[in-house]
CSV table of C-alpha atoms in Angstrom, one decimal:
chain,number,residue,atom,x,y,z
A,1,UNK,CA,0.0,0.0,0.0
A,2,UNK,CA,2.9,2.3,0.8
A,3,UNK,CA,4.3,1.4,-2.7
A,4,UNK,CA,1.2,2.9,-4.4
A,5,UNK,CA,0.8,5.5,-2.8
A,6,UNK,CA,4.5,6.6,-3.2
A,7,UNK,CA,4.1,5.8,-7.1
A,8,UNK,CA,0.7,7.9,-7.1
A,9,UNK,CA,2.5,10.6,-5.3
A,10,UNK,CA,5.5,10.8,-8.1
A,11,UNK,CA,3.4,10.4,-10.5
A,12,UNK,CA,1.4,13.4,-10.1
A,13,UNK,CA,4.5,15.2,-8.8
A,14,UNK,CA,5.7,14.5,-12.6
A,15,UNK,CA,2.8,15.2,-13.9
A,16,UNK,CA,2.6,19.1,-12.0
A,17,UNK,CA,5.9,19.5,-13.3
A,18,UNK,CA,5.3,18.8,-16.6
A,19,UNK,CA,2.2,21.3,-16.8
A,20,UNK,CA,4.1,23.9,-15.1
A,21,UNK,CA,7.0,23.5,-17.7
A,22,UNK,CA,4.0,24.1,-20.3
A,23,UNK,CA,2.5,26.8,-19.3
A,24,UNK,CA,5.7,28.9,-18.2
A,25,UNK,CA,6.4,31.9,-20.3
A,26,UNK,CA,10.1,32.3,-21.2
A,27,UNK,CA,11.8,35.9,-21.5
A,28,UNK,CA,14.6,36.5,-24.0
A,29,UNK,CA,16.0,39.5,-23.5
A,30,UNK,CA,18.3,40.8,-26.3
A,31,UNK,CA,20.3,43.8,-26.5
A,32,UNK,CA,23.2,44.4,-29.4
A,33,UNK,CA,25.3,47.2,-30.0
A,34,UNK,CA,27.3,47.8,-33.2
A,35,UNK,CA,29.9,51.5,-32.6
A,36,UNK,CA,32.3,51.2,-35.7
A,37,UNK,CA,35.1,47.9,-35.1
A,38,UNK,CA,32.9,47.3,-31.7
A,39,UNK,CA,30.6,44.6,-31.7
A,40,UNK,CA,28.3,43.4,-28.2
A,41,UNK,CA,25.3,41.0,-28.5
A,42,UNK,CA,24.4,40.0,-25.2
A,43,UNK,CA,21.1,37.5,-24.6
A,44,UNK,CA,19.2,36.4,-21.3
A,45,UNK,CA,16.6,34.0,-19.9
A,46,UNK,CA,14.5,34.3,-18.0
A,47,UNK,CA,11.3,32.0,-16.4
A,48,UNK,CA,9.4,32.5,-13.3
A,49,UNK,CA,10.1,36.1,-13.4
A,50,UNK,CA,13.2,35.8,-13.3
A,51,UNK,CA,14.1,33.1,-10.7
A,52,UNK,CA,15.6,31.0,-12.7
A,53,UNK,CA,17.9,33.1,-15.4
A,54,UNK,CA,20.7,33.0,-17.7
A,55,UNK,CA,23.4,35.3,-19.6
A,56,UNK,CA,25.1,34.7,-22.6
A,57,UNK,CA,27.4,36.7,-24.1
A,58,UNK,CA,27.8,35.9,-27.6
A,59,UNK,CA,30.9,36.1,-29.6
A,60,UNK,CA,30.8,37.8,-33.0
A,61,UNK,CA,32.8,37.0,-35.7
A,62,UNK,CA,35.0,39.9,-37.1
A,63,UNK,CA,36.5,40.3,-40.7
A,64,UNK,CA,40.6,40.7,-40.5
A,65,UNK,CA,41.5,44.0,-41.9
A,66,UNK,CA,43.8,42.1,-44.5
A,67,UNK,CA,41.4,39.8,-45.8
A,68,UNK,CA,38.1,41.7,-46.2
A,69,UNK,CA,36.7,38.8,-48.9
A,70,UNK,CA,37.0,35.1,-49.2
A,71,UNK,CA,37.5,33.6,-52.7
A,72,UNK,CA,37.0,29.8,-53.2
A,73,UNK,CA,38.2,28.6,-56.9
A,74,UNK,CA,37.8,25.3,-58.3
A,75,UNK,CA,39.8,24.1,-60.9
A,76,UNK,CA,40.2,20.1,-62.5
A,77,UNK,CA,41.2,19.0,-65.4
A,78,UNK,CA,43.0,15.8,-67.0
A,79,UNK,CA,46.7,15.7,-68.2
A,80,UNK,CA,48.9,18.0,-67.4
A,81,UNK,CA,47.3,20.2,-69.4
A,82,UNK,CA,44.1,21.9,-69.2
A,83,UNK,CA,43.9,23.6,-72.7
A,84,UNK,CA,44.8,20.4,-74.7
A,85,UNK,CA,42.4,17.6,-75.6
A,86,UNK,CA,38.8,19.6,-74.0
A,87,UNK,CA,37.1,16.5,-72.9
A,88,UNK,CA,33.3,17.4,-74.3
A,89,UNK,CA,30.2,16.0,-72.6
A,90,UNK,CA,26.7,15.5,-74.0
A,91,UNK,CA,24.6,14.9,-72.1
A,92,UNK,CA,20.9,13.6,-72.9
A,93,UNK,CA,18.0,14.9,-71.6
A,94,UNK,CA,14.8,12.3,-71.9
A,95,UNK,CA,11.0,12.7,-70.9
A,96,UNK,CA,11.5,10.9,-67.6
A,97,UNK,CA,14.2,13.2,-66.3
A,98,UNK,CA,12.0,16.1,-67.0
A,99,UNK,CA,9.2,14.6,-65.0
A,100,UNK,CA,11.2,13.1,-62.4
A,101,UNK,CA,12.7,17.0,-62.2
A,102,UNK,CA,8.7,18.1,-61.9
A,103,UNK,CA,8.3,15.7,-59.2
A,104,UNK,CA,11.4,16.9,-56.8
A,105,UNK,CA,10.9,20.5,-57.6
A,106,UNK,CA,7.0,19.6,-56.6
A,107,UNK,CA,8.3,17.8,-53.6
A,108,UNK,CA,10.8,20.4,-52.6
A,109,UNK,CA,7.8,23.2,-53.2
A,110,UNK,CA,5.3,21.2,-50.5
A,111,UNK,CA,8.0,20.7,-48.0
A,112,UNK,CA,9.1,24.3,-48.0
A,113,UNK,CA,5.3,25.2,-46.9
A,114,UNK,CA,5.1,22.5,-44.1
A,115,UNK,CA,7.8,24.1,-43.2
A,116,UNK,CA,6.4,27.7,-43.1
A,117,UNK,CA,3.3,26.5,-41.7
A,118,UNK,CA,4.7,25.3,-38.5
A,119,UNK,CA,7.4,28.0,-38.2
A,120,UNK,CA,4.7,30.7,-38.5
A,121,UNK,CA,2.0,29.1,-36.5
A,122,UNK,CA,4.9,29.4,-33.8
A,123,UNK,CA,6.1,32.8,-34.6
A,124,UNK,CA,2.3,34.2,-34.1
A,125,UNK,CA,2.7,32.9,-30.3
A,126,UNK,CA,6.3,34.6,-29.3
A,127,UNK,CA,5.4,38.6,-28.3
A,128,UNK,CA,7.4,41.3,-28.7
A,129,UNK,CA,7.8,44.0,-26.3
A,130,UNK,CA,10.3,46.6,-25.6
A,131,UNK,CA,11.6,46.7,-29.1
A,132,UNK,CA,14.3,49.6,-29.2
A,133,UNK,CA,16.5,50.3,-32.5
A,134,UNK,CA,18.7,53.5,-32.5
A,135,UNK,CA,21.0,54.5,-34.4
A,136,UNK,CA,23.7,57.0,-35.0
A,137,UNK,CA,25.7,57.7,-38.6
A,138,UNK,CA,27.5,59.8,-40.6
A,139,UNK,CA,30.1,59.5,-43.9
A,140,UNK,CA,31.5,62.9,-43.7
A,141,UNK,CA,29.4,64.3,-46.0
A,142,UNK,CA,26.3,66.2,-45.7
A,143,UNK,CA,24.4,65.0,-48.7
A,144,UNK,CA,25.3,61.6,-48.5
A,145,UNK,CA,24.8,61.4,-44.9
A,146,UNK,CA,21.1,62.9,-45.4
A,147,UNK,CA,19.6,60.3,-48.4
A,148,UNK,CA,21.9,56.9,-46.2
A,149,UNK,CA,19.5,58.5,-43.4
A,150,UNK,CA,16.2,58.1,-45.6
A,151,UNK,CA,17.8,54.7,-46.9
A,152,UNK,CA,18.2,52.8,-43.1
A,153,UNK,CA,14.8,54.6,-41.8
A,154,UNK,CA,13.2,53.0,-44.5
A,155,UNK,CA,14.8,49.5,-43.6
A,156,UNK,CA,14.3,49.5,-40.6
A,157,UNK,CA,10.2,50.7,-41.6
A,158,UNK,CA,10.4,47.3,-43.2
A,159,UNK,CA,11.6,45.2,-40.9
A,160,UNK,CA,9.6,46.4,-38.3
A,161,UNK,CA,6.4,45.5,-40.8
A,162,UNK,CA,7.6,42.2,-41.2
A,163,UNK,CA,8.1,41.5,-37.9
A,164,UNK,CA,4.7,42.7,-37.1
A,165,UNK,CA,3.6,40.5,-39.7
A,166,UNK,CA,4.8,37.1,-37.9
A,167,UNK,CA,5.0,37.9,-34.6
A,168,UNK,CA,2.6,39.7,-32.5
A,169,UNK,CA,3.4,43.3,-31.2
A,170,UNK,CA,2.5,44.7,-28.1
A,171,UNK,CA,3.8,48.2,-28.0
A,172,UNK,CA,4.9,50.1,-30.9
A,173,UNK,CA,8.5,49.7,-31.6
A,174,UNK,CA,10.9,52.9,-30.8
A,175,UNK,CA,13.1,53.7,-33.8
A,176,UNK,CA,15.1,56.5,-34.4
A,177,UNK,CA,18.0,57.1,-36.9
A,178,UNK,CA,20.5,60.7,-35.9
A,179,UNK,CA,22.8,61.8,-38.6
A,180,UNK,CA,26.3,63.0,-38.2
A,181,UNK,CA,27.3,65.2,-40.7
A,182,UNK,CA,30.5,66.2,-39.8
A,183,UNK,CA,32.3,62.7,-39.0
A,184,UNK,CA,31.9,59.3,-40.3
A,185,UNK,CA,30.9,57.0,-37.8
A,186,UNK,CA,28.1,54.3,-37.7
A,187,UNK,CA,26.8,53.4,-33.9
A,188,UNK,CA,23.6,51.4,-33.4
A,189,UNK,CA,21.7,49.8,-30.4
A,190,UNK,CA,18.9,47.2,-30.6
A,191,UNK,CA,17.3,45.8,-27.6
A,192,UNK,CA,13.9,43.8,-27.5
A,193,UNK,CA,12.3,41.4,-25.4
A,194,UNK,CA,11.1,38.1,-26.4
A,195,UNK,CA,8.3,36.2,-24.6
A,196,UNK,CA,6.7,32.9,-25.4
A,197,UNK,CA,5.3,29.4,-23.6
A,198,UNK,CA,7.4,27.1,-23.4
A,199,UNK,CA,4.9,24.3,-24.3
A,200,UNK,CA,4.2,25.9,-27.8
A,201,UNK,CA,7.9,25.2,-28.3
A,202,UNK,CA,7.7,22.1,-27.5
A,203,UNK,CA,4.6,21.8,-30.0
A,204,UNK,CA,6.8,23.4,-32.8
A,205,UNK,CA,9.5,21.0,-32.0
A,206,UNK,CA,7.6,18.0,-31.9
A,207,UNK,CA,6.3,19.1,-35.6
A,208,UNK,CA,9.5,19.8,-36.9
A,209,UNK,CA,10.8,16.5,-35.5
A,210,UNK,CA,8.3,14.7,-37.3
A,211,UNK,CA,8.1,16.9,-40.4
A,212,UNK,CA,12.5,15.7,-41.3
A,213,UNK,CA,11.3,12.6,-40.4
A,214,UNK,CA,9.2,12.3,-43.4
A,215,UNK,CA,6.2,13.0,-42.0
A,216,UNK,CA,3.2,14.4,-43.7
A,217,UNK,CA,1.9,17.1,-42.0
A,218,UNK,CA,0.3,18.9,-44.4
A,219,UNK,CA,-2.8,21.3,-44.4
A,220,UNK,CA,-4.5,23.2,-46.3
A,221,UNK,CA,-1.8,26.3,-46.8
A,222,UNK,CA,-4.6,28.8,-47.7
A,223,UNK,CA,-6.6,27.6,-44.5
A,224,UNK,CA,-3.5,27.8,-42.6
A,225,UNK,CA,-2.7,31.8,-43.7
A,226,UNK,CA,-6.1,32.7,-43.2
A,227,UNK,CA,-6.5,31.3,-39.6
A,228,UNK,CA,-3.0,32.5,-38.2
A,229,UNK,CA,-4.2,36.1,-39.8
């Protein structure tokens, strides 16, 4: 009798943890800041308002100075060398190949939207508060300064609407764009807050689990858009 109660009793203790776990909201904090060669993107956790929480300070990968571009070439040939004897390949295309291309490209189209489907469905359930984008720039010219001023504020106009688009918005984002015309410098600050249930990650994860598994989850797409809308 002791045994079953004990087993009752971890049971439900399991079973309270795992719907807690669910229905916690998660907090991602994230604040960057870009000032010229300077780079600082900094992200935190946080659950039960903020008992439990977690820093990261993410390294950011810089370009050397001396090396501003990467260039792969390929080269192969047969002989010693390249420019004698061309080897020439034909190669035939039949019916099947074209179908069989039809078929992948078909294939390749359908998984794409499963794909969007559950990432969206997801993204509709993360909020975003707090959202913060300044910035400060300048290329030592007036006029140039002035129209790369009307270039980033329209930028960041459409990133902000596509943001709003997938995710839902609580406040109005804060964006502001100063120009310096007397110096060249670039200097920007993003910070936004991220908050979502834990148990619709798991959801989403559980999907895309089973959606590179070869599962079939599909839906209607149009059905899909219209609902998350």
């Amino acid at each position: 009798m002791n045994k079953l109660f004990w087993l009752w009793l971890s049971l439900s203790i399991l079973l309270f943890l795992f719907i807690l776990i669910i229905f916690t909201k998660i907090t991602i904090l994230l604040n960057y800041y870009h000032h010229n060669d300077n780079d600082d993107l900094k992200v935190e956790f946080k659950i039960w308002f903020g008992l439990i929480k977690y820093k990261l300070n993410v390294p950011l990968i810089k370009i050397d100075d001396n090396s501003p571009s990467l260039v792969v070439k390929s080269h192969s040939h047969m002989g010693d060398s390249a420019a004698e004897n061309p080897e020439n390949t034909v190669n035939q295309i039949t019916q099947n190949d074209v179908v069989s291309s039809f078929e992948k490209t078909k294939e390749l189209l359908e998984r794409v939207i499963d794909l969007h489907v559950i990432v969206r469905k997801f993204f509709k359930r993360v909020t975003i508060k707090n959202f913060e984008w300044q910035t400060l720039m300048g290329v030592g010219d007036a006029a140039h300064t002035g129209m790369l001023t009307g270039a980033i504020w329209a930028i960041k106009g459409s990133i902000v609407s596509i943001l709003s688009h997938y995710f839902r918005l609580k406040e109005m984002p804060h964006l502001s764009v100063t120009p310096h015309f007397q110096a060249a410098v670039i200097q920007t600050q993003l910070t936004c807050m991220f908050q979502f249930r834990i148990g619709y990650a798991i959801l989403a994860g559980l999907k895309m689990i089973k959606f590179w598994k070869g599962g079939k989850p599909r839906s209607n797409f149009k059905n899909e858009k219209t609902k998350s809308v």
